[in-house]
Amino acid sequence: TVAFLTSHFSIYFAQESEKTFEDLNPYPWAKKSIEKMAGKGVIHGRNHQCFDPQSFITRAEFAALITKVLPYETAETKISLFEDVQQNDWYFRPIQTAYKKDLMKGVSDSHFHPNENITRQEMAVVLAKILEKRKKAQEVDLSILEKFEDHDQIAPWAQKSVALLIQKGILSGIGENILSPDSPATRAQTAVLLDKIYPLIFEP
């Protein structure tokens, strides 16, 4: 069977798609996820050969990724919600959509900081909201965070979201007991998270 989300009625066909990059071998833990998400057209490489797995993901890039995964109709508006997001910016519509769908907020009422790197805990909050909207959330046990040596570095506003993703098996540490919540998320880490949450979006 094939399950997918669409924002409009049309005629569709299923086609297997495979995509790989020459710089993935040093990242065996992320290679399959990157190839799957690239094959689905969710995330792209820098070019046909290079994925650049260790580069960071910006807030604008992540807004574009999540609105593509779900997918949501991009916002048809010409009025910017933020002073640092203009209509001619490539990320204008994804950010407008992510905000209106209550998935992402600005760093203030007037600024989004689109080119700022998104942190691992910020990404967890967004993904937890997706699970909640899809009725896939559950009660969380915050004590699960204590297995990480740096659990005290998790911001209070992110603790429940981080705990939820850990319980769901979506988020894991960097190594055995380091979570590094305030570190910027890499492209490889992002692909793995999207790959893990992807099936939950389509579960009945």
PDB file of N, CA and C in Angstrom, residues 73-133:
ATOM      1  N   GLU A  73      -0.362  23.849   2.266  1.00  0.00           N
ATOM      2  CA  GLU A  73      -0.427  24.886   1.241  1.00  0.00           C
ATOM      3  C   GLU A  73       0.352  26.087   1.752  1.00  0.00           C
ATOM      4  N   THR A  74       1.233  26.629   0.929  1.00  0.00           N
ATOM      5  CA  THR A  74       1.976  27.797   1.372  1.00  0.00           C
ATOM      6  C   THR A  74       1.054  29.006   1.471  1.00  0.00           C
ATOM      7  N   ALA A  75       1.336  29.842   2.434  1.00  0.00           N
ATOM      8  CA  ALA A  75       0.475  30.985   2.717  1.00  0.00           C
ATOM      9  C   ALA A  75       0.430  31.949   1.528  1.00  0.00           C
ATOM     10  N   GLU A  76      -0.780  32.294   1.106  1.00  0.00           N
ATOM     11  CA  GLU A  76      -0.955  33.230  -0.003  1.00  0.00           C
ATOM     12  C   GLU A  76      -1.166  34.626   0.581  1.00  0.00           C
ATOM     13  N   THR A  77      -0.099  35.208   1.053  1.00  0.00           N
ATOM     14  CA  THR A  77      -0.179  36.537   1.635  1.00  0.00           C
ATOM     15  C   THR A  77       1.012  37.359   1.204  1.00  0.00           C
ATOM     16  N   LYS A  78       0.820  38.661   1.107  1.00  0.00           N
ATOM     17  CA  LYS A  78       1.903  39.551   0.707  1.00  0.00           C
ATOM     18  C   LYS A  78       2.378  40.406   1.878  1.00  0.00           C
ATOM     19  N   ILE A  79       1.748  40.243   3.019  1.00  0.00           N
ATOM     20  CA  ILE A  79       2.110  41.031   4.193  1.00  0.00           C
ATOM     21  C   ILE A  79       2.992  40.182   5.098  1.00  0.00           C
ATOM     22  N   SER A  80       4.205  40.615   5.330  1.00  0.00           N
ATOM     23  CA  SER A  80       5.134  39.852   6.149  1.00  0.00           C
ATOM     24  C   SER A  80       4.759  39.945   7.624  1.00  0.00           C
ATOM     25  N   LEU A  81       4.918  38.828   8.306  1.00  0.00           N
ATOM     26  CA  LEU A  81       4.654  38.794   9.743  1.00  0.00           C
ATOM     27  C   LEU A  81       5.854  39.266  10.550  1.00  0.00           C
ATOM     28  N   PHE A  82       7.026  39.323   9.905  1.00  0.00           N
ATOM     29  CA  PHE A  82       8.252  39.672  10.610  1.00  0.00           C
ATOM     30  C   PHE A  82       9.048  40.702   9.803  1.00  0.00           C
ATOM     31  N   GLU A  83       9.730  41.562  10.511  1.00  0.00           N
ATOM     32  CA  GLU A  83      10.501  42.621   9.870  1.00  0.00           C
ATOM     33  C   GLU A  83      11.685  42.070   9.078  1.00  0.00           C
ATOM     34  N   ASP A  84      12.194  40.914   9.480  1.00  0.00           N
ATOM     35  CA  ASP A  84      13.370  40.350   8.799  1.00  0.00           C
ATOM     36  C   ASP A  84      13.005  39.244   7.816  1.00  0.00           C
ATOM     37  N   VAL A  85      11.745  39.185   7.419  1.00  0.00           N
ATOM     38  CA  VAL A  85      11.293  38.238   6.395  1.00  0.00           C
ATOM     39  C   VAL A  85      10.506  39.029   5.357  1.00  0.00           C
ATOM     40  N   GLN A  86      11.099  39.167   4.185  1.00  0.00           N
ATOM     41  CA  GLN A  86      10.488  39.987   3.146  1.00  0.00           C
ATOM     42  C   GLN A  86       9.900  39.133   2.034  1.00  0.00           C
ATOM     43  N   GLN A  87       8.971  39.709   1.280  1.00  0.00           N
ATOM     44  CA  GLN A  87       8.231  38.955   0.275  1.00  0.00           C
ATOM     45  C   GLN A  87       9.127  38.363  -0.806  1.00  0.00           C
ATOM     46  N   ASN A  88      10.246  39.007  -1.110  1.00  0.00           N
ATOM     47  CA  ASN A  88      11.118  38.486  -2.169  1.00  0.00           C
ATOM     48  C   ASN A  88      12.128  37.469  -1.646  1.00  0.00           C
ATOM     49  N   ASP A  89      12.102  37.151  -0.361  1.00  0.00           N
ATOM     50  CA  ASP A  89      12.976  36.126   0.198  1.00  0.00           C
ATOM     51  C   ASP A  89      12.445  34.746  -0.171  1.00  0.00           C
ATOM     52  N   TRP A  90      13.347  33.798  -0.466  1.00  0.00           N
ATOM     53  CA  TRP A  90      12.912  32.458  -0.884  1.00  0.00           C
ATOM     54  C   TRP A  90      12.126  31.757   0.215  1.00  0.00           C
ATOM     55  N   TYR A  91      12.387  32.133   1.465  1.00  0.00           N
ATOM     56  CA  TYR A  91      11.739  31.468   2.597  1.00  0.00           C
ATOM     57  C   TYR A  91      10.484  32.195   3.088  1.00  0.00           C
ATOM     58  N   PHE A  92      10.027  33.206   2.355  1.00  0.00           N
ATOM     59  CA  PHE A  92       8.879  33.998   2.802  1.00  0.00           C
ATOM     60  C   PHE A  92       7.653  33.128   3.063  1.00  0.00           C
ATOM     61  N   ARG A  93       7.238  32.352   2.060  1.00  0.00           N
ATOM     62  CA  ARG A  93       6.025  31.545   2.205  1.00  0.00           C
ATOM     63  C   ARG A  93       6.159  30.411   3.222  1.00  0.00           C
ATOM     64  N   PRO A  94       7.258  29.646   3.228  1.00  0.00           N
ATOM     65  CA  PRO A  94       7.377  28.598   4.252  1.00  0.00           C
ATOM     66  C   PRO A  94       7.297  29.135   5.677  1.00  0.00           C
ATOM     67  N   ILE A  95       7.947  30.269   5.934  1.00  0.00           N
ATOM     68  CA  ILE A  95       7.909  30.828   7.284  1.00  0.00           C
ATOM     69  C   ILE A  95       6.507  31.316   7.628  1.00  0.00           C
ATOM     70  N   GLN A  96       5.856  31.981   6.680  1.00  0.00           N
ATOM     71  CA  GLN A  96       4.475  32.432   6.910  1.00  0.00           C
ATOM     72  C   GLN A  96       3.580  31.232   7.235  1.00  0.00           C
ATOM     73  N   THR A  97       3.766  30.150   6.476  1.00  0.00           N
ATOM     74  CA  THR A  97       2.936  28.956   6.663  1.00  0.00           C
ATOM     75  C   THR A  97       3.230  28.288   8.002  1.00  0.00           C
ATOM     76  N   ALA A  98       4.506  28.099   8.326  1.00  0.00           N
ATOM     77  CA  ALA A  98       4.881  27.463   9.593  1.00  0.00           C
ATOM     78  C   ALA A  98       4.347  28.261  10.778  1.00  0.00           C
ATOM     79  N   TYR A  99       4.358  29.569  10.658  1.00  0.00           N
ATOM     80  CA  TYR A  99       3.839  30.410  11.747  1.00  0.00           C
ATOM     81  C   TYR A  99       2.320  30.293  11.851  1.00  0.00           C
ATOM     82  N   LYS A 100       1.636  30.390  10.737  1.00  0.00           N
ATOM     83  CA  LYS A 100       0.170  30.352  10.757  1.00  0.00           C
ATOM     84  C   LYS A 100      -0.363  28.990  11.189  1.00  0.00           C
ATOM     85  N   LYS A 101       0.418  27.935  10.955  1.00  0.00           N
ATOM     86  CA  LYS A 101       0.023  26.593  11.391  1.00  0.00           C
ATOM     87  C   LYS A 101       0.474  26.320  12.830  1.00  0.00           C
ATOM     88  N   ASP A 102       1.014  27.344  13.486  1.00  0.00           N
ATOM     89  CA  ASP A 102       1.452  27.258  14.883  1.00  0.00           C
ATOM     90  C   ASP A 102       2.518  26.183  15.081  1.00  0.00           C
ATOM     91  N   LEU A 103       3.428  26.083  14.137  1.00  0.00           N
ATOM     92  CA  LEU A 103       4.547  25.146  14.255  1.00  0.00           C
ATOM     93  C   LEU A 103       5.818  25.860  14.688  1.00  0.00           C
ATOM     94  N   MET A 104       5.996  27.073  14.203  1.00  0.00           N
ATOM     95  CA  MET A 104       7.180  27.851  14.562  1.00  0.00           C
ATOM     96  C   MET A 104       6.771  29.280  14.905  1.00  0.00           C
ATOM     97  N   LYS A 105       7.490  29.855  15.848  1.00  0.00           N
ATOM     98  CA  LYS A 105       7.265  31.240  16.229  1.00  0.00           C
ATOM     99  C   LYS A 105       8.530  32.035  15.956  1.00  0.00           C
ATOM    100  N   GLY A 106       8.428  33.357  16.051  1.00  0.00           N
ATOM    101  CA  GLY A 106       9.608  34.186  15.910  1.00  0.00           C
ATOM    102  C   GLY A 106      10.403  34.191  17.204  1.00  0.00           C
ATOM    103  N   VAL A 107      11.608  34.733  17.140  1.00  0.00           N
ATOM    104  CA  VAL A 107      12.387  34.893  18.363  1.00  0.00           C
ATOM    105  C   VAL A 107      11.861  36.063  19.174  1.00  0.00           C
ATOM    106  N   SER A 108      11.035  36.889  18.513  1.00  0.00           N
ATOM    107  CA  SER A 108      10.302  37.967  19.176  1.00  0.00           C
ATOM    108  C   SER A 108       9.044  38.201  18.355  1.00  0.00           C
ATOM    109  N   ASP A 109       8.236  39.151  18.762  1.00  0.00           N
ATOM    110  CA  ASP A 109       7.010  39.433  18.008  1.00  0.00           C
ATOM    111  C   ASP A 109       7.292  40.003  16.621  1.00  0.00           C
ATOM    112  N   SER A 110       8.459  40.580  16.430  1.00  0.00           N
ATOM    113  CA  SER A 110       8.742  41.258  15.169  1.00  0.00           C
ATOM    114  C   SER A 110       9.864  40.638  14.346  1.00  0.00           C
ATOM    115  N   HIS A 111      10.613  39.683  14.925  1.00  0.00           N
ATOM    116  CA  HIS A 111      11.751  39.106  14.214  1.00  0.00           C
ATOM    117  C   HIS A 111      11.731  37.580  14.275  1.00  0.00           C
ATOM    118  N   PHE A 112      12.054  36.976  13.130  1.00  0.00           N
ATOM    119  CA  PHE A 112      12.101  35.520  13.035  1.00  0.00           C
ATOM    120  C   PHE A 112      13.525  34.986  13.078  1.00  0.00           C
ATOM    121  N   HIS A 113      14.476  35.788  12.667  1.00  0.00           N
ATOM    122  CA  HIS A 113      15.886  35.366  12.542  1.00  0.00           C
ATOM    123  C   HIS A 113      16.005  34.160  11.603  1.00  0.00           C
ATOM    124  N   PRO A 114      15.608  34.321  10.346  1.00  0.00           N
ATOM    125  CA  PRO A 114      15.553  33.189   9.412  1.00  0.00           C
ATOM    126  C   PRO A 114      16.892  32.525   9.145  1.00  0.00           C
ATOM    127  N   ASN A 115      17.968  33.291   9.186  1.00  0.00           N
ATOM    128  CA  ASN A 115      19.285  32.742   8.854  1.00  0.00           C
ATOM    129  C   ASN A 115      20.072  32.292  10.071  1.00  0.00           C
ATOM    130  N   GLU A 116      19.423  32.302  11.219  1.00  0.00           N
ATOM    131  CA  GLU A 116      20.052  31.796  12.438  1.00  0.00           C
ATOM    132  C   GLU A 116      19.923  30.274  12.474  1.00  0.00           C
ATOM    133  N   ASN A 117      20.970  29.596  12.925  1.00  0.00           N
ATOM    134  CA  ASN A 117      20.911  28.133  12.997  1.00  0.00           C
ATOM    135  C   ASN A 117      19.902  27.695  14.044  1.00  0.00           C
ATOM    136  N   ILE A 118      19.106  26.690  13.707  1.00  0.00           N
ATOM    137  CA  ILE A 118      18.127  26.167  14.658  1.00  0.00           C
ATOM    138  C   ILE A 118      18.816  25.151  15.564  1.00  0.00           C
ATOM    139  N   THR A 119      18.488  25.179  16.849  1.00  0.00           N
ATOM    140  CA  THR A 119      19.117  24.260  17.795  1.00  0.00           C
ATOM    141  C   THR A 119      18.344  22.943  17.857  1.00  0.00           C
ATOM    142  N   ARG A 120      18.970  21.965  18.451  1.00  0.00           N
ATOM    143  CA  ARG A 120      18.349  20.649  18.568  1.00  0.00           C
ATOM    144  C   ARG A 120      17.066  20.712  19.412  1.00  0.00           C
ATOM    145  N   GLN A 121      17.058  21.501  20.472  1.00  0.00           N
ATOM    146  CA  GLN A 121      15.858  21.586  21.298  1.00  0.00           C
ATOM    147  C   GLN A 121      14.757  22.411  20.616  1.00  0.00           C
ATOM    148  N   GLU A 122      15.133  23.415  19.842  1.00  0.00           N
ATOM    149  CA  GLU A 122      14.131  24.168  19.086  1.00  0.00           C
ATOM    150  C   GLU A 122      13.469  23.268  18.048  1.00  0.00           C
ATOM    151  N   MET A 123      14.269  22.445  17.400  1.00  0.00           N
ATOM    152  CA  MET A 123      13.738  21.507  16.419  1.00  0.00           C
ATOM    153  C   MET A 123      12.804  20.499  17.088  1.00  0.00           C
ATOM    154  N   ALA A 124      13.170  20.062  18.288  1.00  0.00           N
ATOM    155  CA  ALA A 124      12.327  19.113  19.027  1.00  0.00           C
ATOM    156  C   ALA A 124      10.966  19.702  19.331  1.00  0.00           C
ATOM    157  N   VAL A 125      10.914  20.983  19.670  1.00  0.00           N
ATOM    158  CA  VAL A 125       9.641  21.633  19.973  1.00  0.00           C
ATOM    159  C   VAL A 125       8.741  21.630  18.740  1.00  0.00           C
ATOM    160  N   VAL A 126       9.304  21.928  17.583  1.00  0.00           N
ATOM    161  CA  VAL A 126       8.515  21.948  16.349  1.00  0.00           C
ATOM    162  C   VAL A 126       7.984  20.556  16.014  1.00  0.00           C
ATOM    163  N   LEU A 127       8.846  19.542  16.114  1.00  0.00           N
ATOM    164  CA  LEU A 127       8.430  18.178  15.788  1.00  0.00           C
ATOM    165  C   LEU A 127       7.393  17.664  16.780  1.00  0.00           C
ATOM    166  N   ALA A 128       7.509  18.056  18.040  1.00  0.00           N
ATOM    167  CA  ALA A 128       6.509  17.661  19.039  1.00  0.00           C
ATOM    168  C   ALA A 128       5.151  18.275  18.700  1.00  0.00           C
ATOM    169  N   LYS A 129       5.145  19.502  18.187  1.00  0.00           N
ATOM    170  CA  LYS A 129       3.884  20.133  17.788  1.00  0.00           C
ATOM    171  C   LYS A 129       3.235  19.376  16.635  1.00  0.00           C
ATOM    172  N   ILE A 130       4.069  18.879  15.716  1.00  0.00           N
ATOM    173  CA  ILE A 130       3.529  18.087  14.615  1.00  0.00           C
ATOM    174  C   ILE A 130       2.853  16.831  15.152  1.00  0.00           C
ATOM    175  N   LEU A 131       3.497  16.161  16.107  1.00  0.00           N
ATOM    176  CA  LEU A 131       2.909  14.958  16.702  1.00  0.00           C
ATOM    177  C   LEU A 131       1.604  15.287  17.411  1.00  0.00           C
ATOM    178  N   GLU A 132       1.561  16.397  18.112  1.00  0.00           N
ATOM    179  CA  GLU A 132       0.335  16.792  18.814  1.00  0.00           C
ATOM    180  C   GLU A 132      -0.794  17.048  17.828  1.00  0.00           C
ATOM    181  N   LYS A 133      -0.496  17.730  16.728  1.00  0.00           N
ATOM    182  CA  LYS A 133      -1.524  18.030  15.738  1.00  0.00           C
ATOM    183  C   LYS A 133      -2.012  16.762  15.035  1.00  0.00           C
TER     184      LYS A 133
END
